[in-house]
């Protein structure tokens, strides 16, 4: 496995692979790799010839006061894990490689980013879209994989790629969970043991919500009420940031649940902000 830290070096590796007739795959990550990332990487391994995993904690997608400085970093373990999964190249640039100057160009997707996490984290998706666009231009993959856990990110990146005609197929992977249902996340490391005991409430509440949608197509208001009740019962220290029932494509709030919906929520628990979602078809 090659580990490349500069844009020129990874471009040159990818160029060689492409000349040899190999298809290129990309899994963008911020490192601190866990079983969720590895499931994406294993799926990607099957879906391309030359697999690049990028590891870059992108400063521009963190807002002021968010956890950029404290975001977990574990490069040595990450590299060993990638090697173990048969990754061909890891692209791990420094901030000075990706942003040698303060960029004057931002990739911004409208509408889809004005709801859910986008409405709570101003500028977050501009940071995500800009860095993903840069990675798509640097690596020029045929396919790139993103997790359904970050559902809004998946929809936004797919739209960005379509709107800007990137020749990249954006593919998704299901959410990997701990045994008690908590979605695996690098940020789970922020939870104290007491908070960790309460954290499964988020997915439990989403499942309650899913169940009543399947049973009786209630109004979105009723769905959110069910979800809130489960969270206050099972995660008394949690503070719900948002809970919404949205259209899976437009991400607009729906009032009724007699059609496919995504139920998405974010929960503050101590220092961690947990997000999760379920889709009901
Ligand atoms: P991150 O390093 O948090 O930016 O995540 C990199 C990629 O891994 C994103 O596409 C995430 O959606 C995906 N991912 C993160 N957690 C999970 C999980 N528990 N299951 C599946 N994919 C995940």
PDB file of N, CA and C and ligand atoms in Angstrom, residues 28-31 34 36-37 40 71 145-150 153 173-176 183-186, ligand 1:
ATOM      1  N   UNK A  28     -13.607   8.822   0.765  1.00  0.00           N
ATOM      2  CA  UNK A  28     -13.120   9.965   1.537  1.00  0.00           C
ATOM      3  C   UNK A  28     -13.447   9.798   3.029  1.00  0.00           C
ATOM      4  N   UNK A  29     -12.461  10.033   3.893  1.00  0.00           N
ATOM      5  CA  UNK A  29     -12.690   9.949   5.338  1.00  0.00           C
ATOM      6  C   UNK A  29     -11.924  11.059   6.055  1.00  0.00           C
ATOM      7  N   UNK A  30     -12.284  11.229   7.330  1.00  0.00           N
ATOM      8  CA  UNK A  30     -11.510  12.131   8.184  1.00  0.00           C
ATOM      9  C   UNK A  30     -10.647  11.317   9.157  1.00  0.00           C
ATOM     10  N   UNK A  31     -10.442  10.039   8.860  1.00  0.00           N
ATOM     11  CA  UNK A  31      -9.583   9.226   9.711  1.00  0.00           C
ATOM     12  C   UNK A  31     -10.282   8.793  10.990  1.00  0.00           C
ATOM     13  N   UNK A  34     -13.104   3.434  11.900  1.00  0.00           N
ATOM     14  CA  UNK A  34     -13.833   2.474  12.730  1.00  0.00           C
ATOM     15  C   UNK A  34     -14.569   1.498  11.820  1.00  0.00           C
ATOM     16  N   UNK A  36     -17.490   1.325  10.761  1.00  0.00           N
ATOM     17  CA  UNK A  36     -18.314   1.963   9.726  1.00  0.00           C
ATOM     18  C   UNK A  36     -17.477   2.282   8.499  1.00  0.00           C
ATOM     19  N   UNK A  37     -16.316   2.907   8.731  1.00  0.00           N
ATOM     20  CA  UNK A  37     -15.412   3.209   7.611  1.00  0.00           C
ATOM     21  C   UNK A  37     -14.954   1.916   6.928  1.00  0.00           C
ATOM     22  N   UNK A  40     -17.349   0.489   4.521  1.00  0.00           N
ATOM     23  CA  UNK A  40     -17.314   1.264   3.268  1.00  0.00           C
ATOM     24  C   UNK A  40     -16.108   0.844   2.423  1.00  0.00           C
ATOM     25  N   UNK A  71     -10.738  16.731  17.303  1.00  0.00           N
ATOM     26  CA  UNK A  71     -11.252  15.596  16.530  1.00  0.00           C
ATOM     27  C   UNK A  71     -10.244  14.447  16.626  1.00  0.00           C
ATOM     28  N   UNK A 145     -17.537   6.202  -2.529  1.00  0.00           N
ATOM     29  CA  UNK A 145     -18.501   5.626  -1.579  1.00  0.00           C
ATOM     30  C   UNK A 145     -18.691   6.534  -0.367  1.00  0.00           C
ATOM     31  N   UNK A 146     -19.962   6.691   0.025  1.00  0.00           N
ATOM     32  CA  UNK A 146     -20.319   7.517   1.181  1.00  0.00           C
ATOM     33  C   UNK A 146     -21.324   6.751   2.052  1.00  0.00           C
ATOM     34  N   UNK A 147     -21.301   7.020   3.357  1.00  0.00           N
ATOM     35  CA  UNK A 147     -22.177   6.292   4.282  1.00  0.00           C
ATOM     36  C   UNK A 147     -23.561   6.913   4.369  1.00  0.00           C
ATOM     37  N   UNK A 148     -24.561   6.041   4.480  1.00  0.00           N
ATOM     38  CA  UNK A 148     -25.938   6.494   4.660  1.00  0.00           C
ATOM     39  C   UNK A 148     -26.147   7.118   6.043  1.00  0.00           C
ATOM     40  N   UNK A 149     -25.227   6.854   6.946  1.00  0.00           N
ATOM     41  CA  UNK A 149     -25.335   7.458   8.281  1.00  0.00           C
ATOM     42  C   UNK A 149     -25.398   8.981   8.161  1.00  0.00           C
ATOM     43  N   UNK A 150     -24.596   9.524   7.247  1.00  0.00           N
ATOM     44  CA  UNK A 150     -24.632  10.963   6.992  1.00  0.00           C
ATOM     45  C   UNK A 150     -25.523  11.178   5.769  1.00  0.00           C
ATOM     46  N   UNK A 153     -25.445  14.412   3.805  1.00  0.00           N
ATOM     47  CA  UNK A 153     -24.168  14.536   3.083  1.00  0.00           C
ATOM     48  C   UNK A 153     -24.195  13.727   1.785  1.00  0.00           C
ATOM     49  N   UNK A 173     -23.403   3.205   1.314  1.00  0.00           N
ATOM     50  CA  UNK A 173     -23.338   1.982   2.118  1.00  0.00           C
ATOM     51  C   UNK A 173     -24.210   2.158   3.345  1.00  0.00           C
ATOM     52  N   UNK A 174     -24.826   1.068   3.824  1.00  0.00           N
ATOM     53  CA  UNK A 174     -25.689   1.170   5.004  1.00  0.00           C
ATOM     54  C   UNK A 174     -24.903   1.525   6.266  1.00  0.00           C
ATOM     55  N   UNK A 175     -25.627   2.022   7.261  1.00  0.00           N
ATOM     56  CA  UNK A 175     -25.024   2.432   8.533  1.00  0.00           C
ATOM     57  C   UNK A 175     -24.602   1.223   9.357  1.00  0.00           C
ATOM     58  N   UNK A 176     -23.368   1.230   9.803  1.00  0.00           N
ATOM     59  CA  UNK A 176     -22.890   0.169  10.696  1.00  0.00           C
ATOM     60  C   UNK A 176     -23.155   0.617  12.134  1.00  0.00           C
ATOM     61  N   UNK A 183     -25.203   4.114  16.152  1.00  0.00           N
ATOM     62  CA  UNK A 183     -24.419   4.198  14.915  1.00  0.00           C
ATOM     63  C   UNK A 183     -22.959   4.428  15.287  1.00  0.00           C
ATOM     64  N   UNK A 184     -22.074   3.646  14.697  1.00  0.00           N
ATOM     65  CA  UNK A 184     -20.648   3.799  14.992  1.00  0.00           C
ATOM     66  C   UNK A 184     -20.196   5.161  14.461  1.00  0.00           C
ATOM     67  N   UNK A 185     -19.448   5.888  15.279  1.00  0.00           N
ATOM     68  CA  UNK A 185     -18.977   7.214  14.874  1.00  0.00           C
ATOM     69  C   UNK A 185     -17.706   7.563  15.627  1.00  0.00           C
ATOM     70  N   UNK A 186     -16.819   8.289  14.960  1.00  0.00           N
ATOM     71  CA  UNK A 186     -15.595   8.730  15.631  1.00  0.00           C
ATOM     72  C   UNK A 186     -15.940   9.571  16.857  1.00  0.00           C
TER      73      UNK A 186
HETATM   74  P1  LIG B   1     -16.055  10.672   8.326  1.00  0.00           P
HETATM   75  O1  LIG B   1     -14.678  10.150   8.548  1.00  0.00           O
HETATM   76  O2  LIG B   1     -16.865  10.798   9.571  1.00  0.00           O
HETATM   77  O3  LIG B   1     -16.091  11.903   7.453  1.00  0.00           O
HETATM   78  O4  LIG B   1     -16.799   9.535   7.489  1.00  0.00           O
HETATM   79  C1  LIG B   1     -16.284   9.070   6.269  1.00  0.00           C
HETATM   80  C2  LIG B   1     -17.336   8.255   5.589  1.00  0.00           C
HETATM   81  O5  LIG B   1     -17.689   7.143   6.413  1.00  0.00           O
HETATM   82  C3  LIG B   1     -18.615   9.036   5.332  1.00  0.00           C
HETATM   83  O6  LIG B   1     -19.108   8.723   4.038  1.00  0.00           O
HETATM   84  C4  LIG B   1     -19.533   8.542   6.407  1.00  0.00           C
HETATM   85  O7  LIG B   1     -20.906   8.623   6.057  1.00  0.00           O
HETATM   86  C5  LIG B   1     -19.103   7.104   6.540  1.00  0.00           C
HETATM   87  N1  LIG B   1     -19.475   6.559   7.850  1.00  0.00           N
HETATM   88  C6  LIG B   1     -19.245   7.110   9.069  1.00  0.00           C
HETATM   89  N2  LIG B   1     -19.791   6.359  10.041  1.00  0.00           N
HETATM   90  C7  LIG B   1     -20.399   5.312   9.430  1.00  0.00           C
HETATM   91  C8  LIG B   1     -21.152   4.184   9.891  1.00  0.00           C
HETATM   92  N3  LIG B   1     -21.399   3.976  11.192  1.00  0.00           N
HETATM   93  N4  LIG B   1     -21.622   3.318   8.980  1.00  0.00           N
HETATM   94  C9  LIG B   1     -21.387   3.508   7.651  1.00  0.00           C
HETATM   95  N5  LIG B   1     -20.677   4.548   7.150  1.00  0.00           N
HETATM   96  C10 LIG B   1     -20.196   5.442   8.028  1.00  0.00           C
END
